[in-house]
Amino acid sequence: MSKGRLRATRRLEAGWAVVLAICVLFSFYAAEAKEYVYKAVLLKGPAPIRIDGDLSDWEGLGARIEPIGNVCISAGKPLSPPSDSSDLSGSFRCVVDPENFYIAVKVRDDRLVFGEGKFGEAHDDDAVEVYFDGDLAPKEYKKRVCDYDANDAEVRFSKGKDGKVHLEGMGLFGDRLFMFPGLWESLGMEAAIKEHPWGYTAELKVPKIVFVAVPLRPGVEVGFQVMVNDDDDGGRRDSKISWTEDLNDESWYTTKYFGRLVIVK
Ligand SMILES: [Ca+2]
Ligand SMILES: [Ca+2]
Ligand SMILES: [Ca+2]
Ligand SMILES: [Ca+2]
């Protein structure tokens, strides 16, 4: 073989080696990146669900139980991981009817701490967070930069000192994130929490009109996320878990880590 052809052959071989390496890397990445999709059953008529924290009315609705299985590492400051599943673990279910989303959350938590913080600080107590992105519009992610649009928001709920469940959470107003006492309630959202010896069960009803402009029918998709805060000793929260891999607790300002809710028959 001439020197020229030998060099060309070697260059070709090197080229294939690069292509192979890229393919291996890509397949590795594809295997690693888990997709979080929850298929939410669409009920024909109004859902037979009472928002009272008792989840017995969910039996027989065909809602799959999905683990809230990722442990957050930090939330501005480092978080402690739960010591075991009785300290903090959970799962959620969701169904929709033509007018509303219904979310049920079951949380195992060894010590319940409610009502310590003032409005807007329930994340430092035991609290559930549910997030919506009404249209899945593509965003450009930049760390610490809010990319919410008008149909993206956080709905956080916990118990107050008065024993009543209070809703809070950030939404976009103008070009800034705000939360207002009573806002989510005024838009028709309802939430309830029932305490148990092993933790609590929670229910949330969200009128679809708050986030979604199209009729709820099979095939409709929205961005969705569920997270749970755990405080066992007062003061700041100790741990947090997330449905998707939002390990640094960023869903309150970006939809990057939201999973998807897909409506099915
Ligand atoms: Ca109920
Ligand atoms: Ca706990
Ligand atoms: Ca959106
Ligand atoms: Ca707790």
Coordinates of C-alpha atoms and ligand atoms in Angstrom, one line a residue:
M1 CA 0.0 0.0 0.0
S2 CA 1.3 3.5 -0.8
K3 CA 2.0 5.9 2.1
G4 CA -0.8 8.1 0.9
R5 CA -3.4 5.3 0.8
L6 CA -2.2 4.0 4.2
R7 CA -2.7 7.5 5.7
A8 CA -6.2 7.7 4.1
T9 CA -7.1 4.3 5.5
R10 CA -5.9 5.2 9.0
R11 CA -7.9 8.5 8.8
L12 CA -11.0 6.5 7.8
E13 CA -10.5 4.0 10.7
A14 CA -10.1 6.9 13.1
G15 CA -13.3 8.5 11.8
W16 CA -15.2 5.3 12.4
A17 CA -13.8 5.0 15.9
V18 CA -15.1 8.5 16.6
V19 CA -18.6 7.6 15.2
L20 CA -18.6 4.4 17.3
A21 CA -17.7 6.3 20.4
I22 CA -20.5 8.8 19.9
C23 CA -23.0 6.0 19.3
V24 CA -21.9 4.3 22.5
L25 CA -22.1 7.6 24.5
F26 CA -25.5 8.4 23.1
S27 CA -27.0 5.0 23.8
F28 CA -25.6 5.3 27.3
Y29 CA -27.2 8.7 27.8
A30 CA -30.5 7.4 26.3
A31 CA -30.5 4.5 28.8
E32 CA -29.7 6.9 31.7
A33 CA -32.3 9.6 30.9
K34 CA -35.5 8.4 32.4
E35 CA -38.8 9.7 31.0
Y36 CA -41.4 10.6 33.6
V37 CA -44.8 10.1 32.1
Y38 CA -48.0 9.5 34.1
K39 CA -51.1 8.3 32.2
A40 CA -54.1 9.9 33.9
V41 CA -57.4 8.3 33.3
L42 CA -60.2 10.6 32.0
L43 CA -63.5 10.0 33.8
K44 CA -66.6 10.6 31.7
G45 CA -68.6 12.4 34.4
P46 CA -67.7 14.3 37.5
A47 CA -65.1 12.3 39.6
P48 CA -66.7 10.6 42.6
I49 CA -63.9 12.1 44.8
R50 CA -64.4 14.1 48.0
I51 CA -61.5 16.3 48.9
D52 CA -61.2 15.2 52.5
G53 CA -57.8 13.5 52.7
D54 CA -59.4 10.1 52.8
L55 CA -58.3 8.1 49.8
S56 CA -60.8 5.3 50.0
D57 CA -62.8 7.0 47.2
W58 CA -59.9 6.5 44.8
E59 CA -60.3 2.7 44.9
G60 CA -61.7 1.4 41.6
L61 CA -60.9 4.5 39.6
G62 CA -58.1 2.8 37.8
A63 CA -55.5 5.4 38.8
R64 CA -51.9 3.9 38.8
I65 CA -49.9 4.5 42.0
E66 CA -46.6 6.2 41.0
P67 CA -43.6 6.5 43.4
I68 CA -42.2 9.9 44.4
G69 CA -38.9 8.1 44.2
N70 CA -36.1 10.7 43.9
V71 CA -34.3 12.2 46.9
C72 CA -33.3 15.9 46.5
I73 CA -29.7 16.6 47.4
S74 CA -30.1 20.4 47.9
A75 CA -32.6 23.2 48.0
G76 CA -30.4 26.3 48.0
K77 CA -28.7 24.6 51.0
P78 CA -27.7 20.9 51.3
L79 CA -30.6 18.6 52.4
S80 CA -30.3 15.5 54.5
P81 CA -31.4 12.3 52.8
P82 CA -34.3 10.5 54.6
S83 CA -33.0 8.0 57.1
D84 CA -35.3 5.3 55.7
S85 CA -38.7 5.0 54.0
S86 CA -40.6 5.6 57.3
D87 CA -38.8 9.0 57.7
L88 CA -40.0 10.1 54.2
S89 CA -41.3 8.3 51.2
G90 CA -44.4 8.7 49.1
S91 CA -46.5 8.0 46.0
F92 CA -49.2 9.8 44.0
R93 CA -52.2 9.1 41.8
C94 CA -54.0 11.3 39.4
V95 CA -57.3 11.2 37.6
V96 CA -59.1 13.9 35.5
D97 CA -62.7 14.6 34.7
P98 CA -63.8 17.1 32.1
E99 CA -63.4 20.0 34.5
N100 CA -60.7 19.1 37.0
F101 CA -57.4 17.4 37.8
Y102 CA -57.5 15.3 41.0
I103 CA -54.2 14.4 42.7
A104 CA -53.9 12.0 45.7
V105 CA -50.6 11.8 47.6
K106 CA -49.7 9.2 50.2
V107 CA -46.7 10.2 52.4
R108 CA -44.9 8.1 55.0
D109 CA -43.4 10.5 57.5
D110 CA -42.4 9.6 61.1
R111 CA -43.0 13.0 62.7
L112 CA -45.6 15.5 61.4
V113 CA -44.7 19.1 61.7
F114 CA -47.4 21.5 60.4
G115 CA -48.2 25.2 60.8
E116 CA -44.8 26.5 62.0
G117 CA -44.0 28.9 59.2
K118 CA -46.0 31.9 58.0
F119 CA -47.7 32.2 54.6
G120 CA -45.2 31.2 51.9
E121 CA -42.9 29.2 54.1
A122 CA -44.8 25.9 54.2
H123 CA -41.8 24.2 52.4
D124 CA -40.0 24.3 55.8
D125 CA -42.8 22.2 57.3
D126 CA -44.3 18.9 56.0
A127 CA -45.8 20.0 52.7
V128 CA -46.8 18.7 49.3
E129 CA -46.0 20.5 46.1
V130 CA -47.8 19.9 42.8
Y131 CA -46.6 21.7 39.6
F132 CA -48.3 22.3 36.3
D133 CA -47.2 23.5 32.9
G134 CA -50.4 23.9 30.9
D135 CA -49.0 23.9 27.4
L136 CA -45.5 22.3 27.5
A137 CA -44.1 25.3 25.6
P138 CA -40.3 24.7 25.0
K139 CA -38.0 26.8 27.2
E140 CA -34.4 27.7 27.3
Y141 CA -33.0 26.5 30.6
K142 CA -30.6 28.7 32.5
K143 CA -29.8 27.9 36.1
R144 CA -31.5 30.3 38.6
V145 CA -33.4 32.0 35.8
C146 CA -37.2 31.8 35.9
D147 CA -38.6 30.3 32.7
Y148 CA -42.3 30.0 33.8
D149 CA -44.9 31.3 31.5
A150 CA -48.5 32.3 32.4
N151 CA -49.7 28.7 32.5
D152 CA -46.9 27.4 34.8
A153 CA -47.2 27.4 38.5
E154 CA -46.6 25.7 41.8
V155 CA -49.4 24.6 44.1
R156 CA -48.1 23.9 47.6
F157 CA -50.2 22.8 50.5
S158 CA -49.8 22.1 54.2
K159 CA -51.7 22.4 57.4
G160 CA -51.8 25.7 59.3
K161 CA -51.8 26.4 63.0
D162 CA -55.6 26.4 62.8
G163 CA -55.7 22.8 61.6
K164 CA -57.0 24.0 58.2
V165 CA -55.2 23.2 54.9
H166 CA -53.7 26.3 53.2
L167 CA -52.6 26.6 49.6
E168 CA -49.6 28.7 48.5
G169 CA -47.0 28.5 45.7
M170 CA -45.4 30.6 43.0
G171 CA -47.0 31.7 39.7
L172 CA -46.0 34.3 37.2
F173 CA -47.7 37.7 37.5
G174 CA -46.4 40.2 35.0
D175 CA -42.8 39.1 34.6
R176 CA -42.2 38.1 38.2
L177 CA -43.0 35.1 40.4
F178 CA -45.4 35.9 43.2
M179 CA -47.6 34.1 45.7
F180 CA -50.8 35.6 47.2
P181 CA -52.7 34.3 50.2
G182 CA -56.1 32.8 49.0
L183 CA -55.2 33.0 45.3
W184 CA -55.4 29.3 44.5
E185 CA -58.5 28.9 46.7
S186 CA -60.2 31.8 44.8
L187 CA -59.5 30.0 41.6
G188 CA -61.4 26.9 42.8
M189 CA -58.6 24.7 44.1
E190 CA -59.3 22.6 47.1
A191 CA -57.0 20.5 49.2
A192 CA -57.2 18.3 52.3
I193 CA -54.8 16.4 54.5
K194 CA -55.6 13.5 56.8
E195 CA -53.1 12.4 59.4
H196 CA -52.2 8.8 60.1
P197 CA -49.8 7.1 62.6
W198 CA -47.4 6.5 59.8
G199 CA -47.7 9.9 58.0
Y200 CA -50.5 11.5 56.0
T201 CA -52.7 11.3 52.9
A202 CA -53.5 14.3 50.9
E203 CA -55.9 15.3 48.1
L204 CA -55.9 18.2 45.7
K205 CA -58.5 19.3 43.1
V206 CA -57.4 21.8 40.5
P207 CA -59.9 23.2 38.0
K208 CA -58.4 22.6 34.6
I209 CA -59.3 26.1 33.4
V210 CA -56.5 27.5 35.7
F211 CA -53.8 26.1 33.5
V212 CA -55.2 24.4 30.4
A213 CA -57.0 26.2 27.6
V214 CA -58.0 23.1 25.6
P215 CA -60.7 20.5 26.6
L216 CA -59.4 17.6 28.6
R217 CA -59.6 14.7 26.2
P218 CA -57.4 11.6 25.5
G219 CA -54.0 12.7 24.1
V220 CA -53.9 16.0 25.8
E221 CA -50.5 16.4 27.7
V222 CA -49.5 18.8 30.4
G223 CA -46.2 19.3 32.3
F224 CA -46.5 17.9 35.8
Q225 CA -44.4 17.5 38.9
V226 CA -45.0 16.3 42.5
M227 CA -42.6 16.9 45.4
V228 CA -42.8 16.4 49.2
N229 CA -41.0 18.4 52.0
D230 CA -40.2 16.8 55.3
D231 CA -39.5 18.7 58.6
D232 CA -39.2 16.6 61.7
D233 CA -37.7 19.0 64.3
G234 CA -39.0 22.4 63.5
G235 CA -37.1 25.2 61.8
R236 CA -35.9 24.5 58.3
R237 CA -37.0 21.4 56.3
D238 CA -34.8 18.3 56.6
S239 CA -35.5 16.4 53.4
K240 CA -37.3 16.6 50.1
I241 CA -38.4 14.0 47.6
S242 CA -39.3 14.5 44.0
W243 CA -41.2 12.5 41.3
T244 CA -38.7 13.4 38.6
E245 CA -35.0 13.9 39.0
D246 CA -35.1 17.5 40.2
L247 CA -32.3 16.8 42.6
N248 CA -31.5 20.4 43.4
D249 CA -35.1 21.6 43.9
E250 CA -35.5 23.9 40.9
S251 CA -39.0 23.2 39.8
W252 CA -40.3 26.3 41.6
Y253 CA -38.8 28.5 38.9
T254 CA -38.1 26.2 35.9
T255 CA -40.2 23.6 34.0
K256 CA -37.0 21.8 33.0
Y257 CA -37.5 18.9 35.4
F258 CA -41.3 18.5 35.0
G259 CA -42.6 15.2 33.9
R260 CA -45.7 14.8 31.7
L261 CA -49.3 14.0 32.5
V262 CA -50.9 12.3 29.5
I263 CA -54.6 12.0 29.5
V264 CA -55.9 8.6 28.5
K265 CA -59.4 7.0 28.2
Ligands
CA1 CA -61.3 11.6 49.4
CA2 CA -39.8 12.5 58.6
CA3 CA -46.2 26.8 29.9
CA4 CA -42.1 15.4 59.1

